[in-house]
XYZ file of C-alpha atoms in Angstrom:
251
model
C 0.168 0.189 -0.055
C 1.387 3.702 -0.571
C 2.562 5.823 2.128
C 2.803 9.754 1.807
C 4.548 12.302 3.784
C 1.668 14.220 6.322
C 3.181 17.500 4.693
C 2.457 15.946 1.115
C -0.646 14.136 1.975
C -2.717 17.173 3.433
C -0.067 20.239 1.032
C -3.661 22.149 -0.637
C -5.772 21.893 2.416
C -6.720 25.262 3.967
C -5.876 24.161 7.153
C -2.594 22.575 9.134
C -3.021 18.955 10.424
C -0.474 18.132 13.484
C 1.844 15.073 13.174
C 2.170 14.456 16.154
C 6.168 13.075 15.311
C 4.488 10.063 12.891
C 4.980 12.127 9.806
C 4.899 9.751 7.205
C 1.802 7.322 6.931
C 0.496 4.158 4.876
C -3.255 4.616 3.564
C -5.220 2.996 0.945
C -7.052 4.975 -1.143
C -11.311 5.115 -0.949
C -13.682 3.924 -3.291
C -16.817 5.522 -4.687
C -18.930 4.851 -2.052
C -16.728 5.135 0.770
C -15.997 8.531 -0.096
C -20.232 8.526 -0.197
C -20.202 6.940 3.347
C -18.429 9.945 4.726
C -19.480 12.937 2.706
C -23.253 11.570 4.130
C -22.171 11.508 7.681
C -20.710 14.603 7.673
C -23.850 16.121 5.630
C -25.912 14.556 8.581
C -24.187 16.447 11.228
C -23.651 20.042 8.980
C -27.613 20.376 8.167
C -28.538 20.347 12.085
C -25.313 21.980 13.300
C -25.563 25.104 10.788
C -29.027 25.834 12.504
C -27.147 26.365 15.506
C -23.778 27.820 14.292
C -23.620 28.458 10.638
C -20.392 29.750 11.245
C -19.017 26.225 12.841
C -21.244 24.600 10.750
C -19.417 25.804 7.693
C -16.024 25.143 9.543
C -17.124 21.686 9.693
C -18.134 21.201 6.041
C -14.948 22.633 4.814
C -12.826 19.701 6.411
C -14.392 17.253 4.219
C -11.367 16.845 2.411
C -9.345 16.143 5.043
C -11.765 14.164 7.003
C -11.420 11.808 3.565
C -7.856 11.334 3.552
C -8.323 10.247 7.444
C -10.327 7.513 6.568
C -8.064 6.585 4.326
C -5.156 6.451 6.600
C -7.450 4.499 9.059
C -8.409 1.388 6.469
C -4.480 0.825 7.075
C -4.139 2.213 10.673
C -6.390 -0.263 12.588
C -4.545 -3.454 10.470
C -6.491 -5.095 8.367
C -8.557 -2.904 5.237
C -12.196 -2.891 5.805
C -14.614 -0.895 3.819
C -16.230 2.767 5.326
C -19.105 2.646 5.741
C -22.487 4.614 7.451
C -23.880 3.742 9.500
C -21.568 1.520 9.934
C -22.404 -2.758 9.357
C -20.475 -5.478 10.624
C -17.091 -6.626 9.383
C -16.555 -2.403 8.217
C -15.211 0.209 9.450
C -17.621 3.262 10.856
C -18.118 6.814 10.506
C -19.212 9.154 12.983
C -18.676 12.879 14.630
C -16.902 12.278 17.910
C -19.266 11.424 20.368
C -18.352 11.080 24.630
C -17.405 7.462 24.449
C -15.363 7.947 21.641
C -13.109 9.571 24.457
C -13.968 8.722 27.516
C -14.579 4.645 26.104
C -13.435 3.257 29.276
C -13.281 3.164 33.358
C -10.310 2.380 33.960
C -6.910 2.029 31.786
C -5.552 3.939 28.431
C -9.567 4.851 27.830
C -10.013 6.820 31.365
C -6.733 9.380 30.656
C -8.994 11.978 30.027
C -10.572 14.875 31.920
C -14.124 14.128 30.777
C -16.999 12.636 33.213
C -18.332 9.789 32.208
C -20.608 9.738 28.932
C -20.434 13.748 29.221
C -18.983 16.846 27.372
C -18.345 18.517 30.836
C -15.046 18.813 32.214
C -14.378 19.786 36.275
C -11.800 23.170 36.221
C -9.974 23.991 38.964
C -8.560 27.836 38.721
C -5.095 27.662 37.259
C -4.495 24.063 37.600
C -4.108 21.832 34.239
C -7.531 20.149 33.068
C -6.439 17.435 30.889
C -8.774 17.440 27.390
C -6.851 14.273 26.497
C -4.083 12.201 29.054
C -3.478 12.560 32.692
C -0.276 13.991 34.412
C 1.184 10.952 34.008
C -0.376 8.995 31.335
C -0.778 9.409 27.281
C -3.948 9.709 25.227
C -4.376 6.494 23.168
C -7.961 6.001 20.988
C -9.172 2.477 21.364
C -6.422 -0.263 20.990
C -8.396 -3.105 21.201
C -8.720 -5.756 18.410
C -11.366 -5.580 16.255
C -12.575 -2.409 18.259
C -9.484 -0.111 17.062
C -10.691 3.880 16.309
C -9.109 7.069 14.583
C -10.228 10.393 16.094
C -9.851 13.613 13.705
C -10.138 16.786 15.722
C -10.922 19.545 13.226
C -8.892 22.642 13.817
C -10.425 24.831 15.915
C -12.723 22.486 17.291
C -12.475 23.006 20.749
C -16.165 24.589 21.607
C -17.410 25.780 25.196
C -21.275 25.853 25.340
C -22.860 27.867 27.851
C -20.726 29.392 30.056
C -17.898 32.520 30.012
C -15.067 30.244 28.488
C -12.559 29.239 30.821
C -9.283 28.305 28.915
C -6.785 30.614 28.548
C -4.056 28.657 27.287
C -3.656 25.077 25.545
C -1.012 22.873 24.736
C -0.226 19.439 22.580
C 2.638 17.045 22.720
C 2.772 13.032 22.170
C 4.863 10.619 23.286
C 7.194 11.373 19.991
C 6.760 14.620 20.072
C 7.346 17.382 23.377
C 9.120 20.261 21.574
C 6.008 22.823 21.884
C 5.151 25.157 24.207
C 1.863 26.386 25.049
C -0.381 28.492 22.932
C -3.000 30.976 24.142
C -6.225 31.481 23.346
C -6.869 33.977 21.083
C -8.129 37.186 22.409
C -11.598 37.632 21.269
C -12.627 34.405 23.376
C -14.948 36.207 26.090
C -16.990 36.509 22.492
C -19.680 34.196 21.583
C -19.540 33.034 17.739
C -22.853 33.422 17.058
C -24.468 36.565 18.580
C -27.783 34.757 19.905
C -26.014 31.860 21.845
C -23.922 30.879 24.120
C -21.388 29.369 21.908
C -17.277 29.902 22.315
C -14.790 28.065 19.986
C -11.517 27.791 20.934
C -8.359 28.117 18.821
C -5.807 24.990 18.011
C -2.649 24.476 16.320
C -4.405 22.341 13.758
C -6.270 18.968 13.013
C -5.580 16.623 15.435
C -5.478 12.852 15.020
C -5.269 10.626 17.721
C -4.021 7.382 16.491
C -4.700 4.067 19.086
C -0.632 3.348 19.106
C 0.673 7.207 19.784
C 0.064 8.441 22.761
C -1.249 12.248 22.798
C -1.783 15.034 25.706
C -4.050 17.940 25.049
C -3.666 20.108 28.050
C -5.857 23.670 29.123
C -5.149 25.510 32.004
C -8.168 27.552 33.215
C -8.343 30.771 34.793
C -11.421 30.037 36.930
C -13.102 27.130 38.371
C -16.276 24.969 37.588
C -17.783 22.885 35.533
C -17.771 23.189 31.858
C -19.142 21.646 28.776
C -16.610 21.146 25.965
C -17.541 18.987 23.157
C -14.851 18.256 20.167
C -15.744 18.792 17.086
C -14.529 16.320 14.044
C -14.881 12.425 13.006
C -14.135 9.571 14.266
C -13.390 6.087 12.302
C -13.862 2.775 14.303
C -14.367 -0.905 13.481
C -17.686 -2.418 14.035
C -17.576 -3.614 17.766
C -16.157 -0.588 19.024
C -19.922 1.052 18.667
C -22.365 -1.993 17.305
C -24.900 -1.124 19.676
C -25.550 1.885 22.325
C -22.543 2.885 23.878
C -22.022 3.861 27.211
C -19.327 3.707 30.363
């Protein structure tokens, strides 16, 4: 199967892609039916999202080509090539907007290394104390590594949202097991102004599209200036083997 550098594969896209030190990836070209599956998934989400926030919905839709390329990567990353379907069917790879259970998929072990409260997008924040969106103080986070239940998460650029409360995060930092060289970055100075004037939806800037693999640990850490419970969804899609989410999922 072909391989390509992240730079070359995503060259020409309107977004940066964070490699996390995995600078070369294998991929398998998509069939027309697989492209349609990803398009259907994205459009199902976009049609409803634009009724709530047209600006964020348009940014989500603009990632279509990026999501398709990560679909190509998922077909190789899981070890066995399977077709991509939507909704997922047995023996295939599914695609879906990210749900809380795709992030926190277990109550112990690797699937629990996140600050999210079980089955929600809520994170309990303490002022001036690091808050782990992905990972923990002592552990890196990986998407589901279980055989026949592999997951690849794709968080879109600027895909960290806070809903309902004045945004509390002022700094963010990303690192991986292979790449720890970057300093934190500042949240943009207009973050306390909502994306849409009649909605309490706030958007944080990120350094690019952030893929999260099952075999490369990452940390995504925030520094809050205030304490409280915040609702912070992650926007993007995830690719998963059918057995990861074959029925309604909770932990």
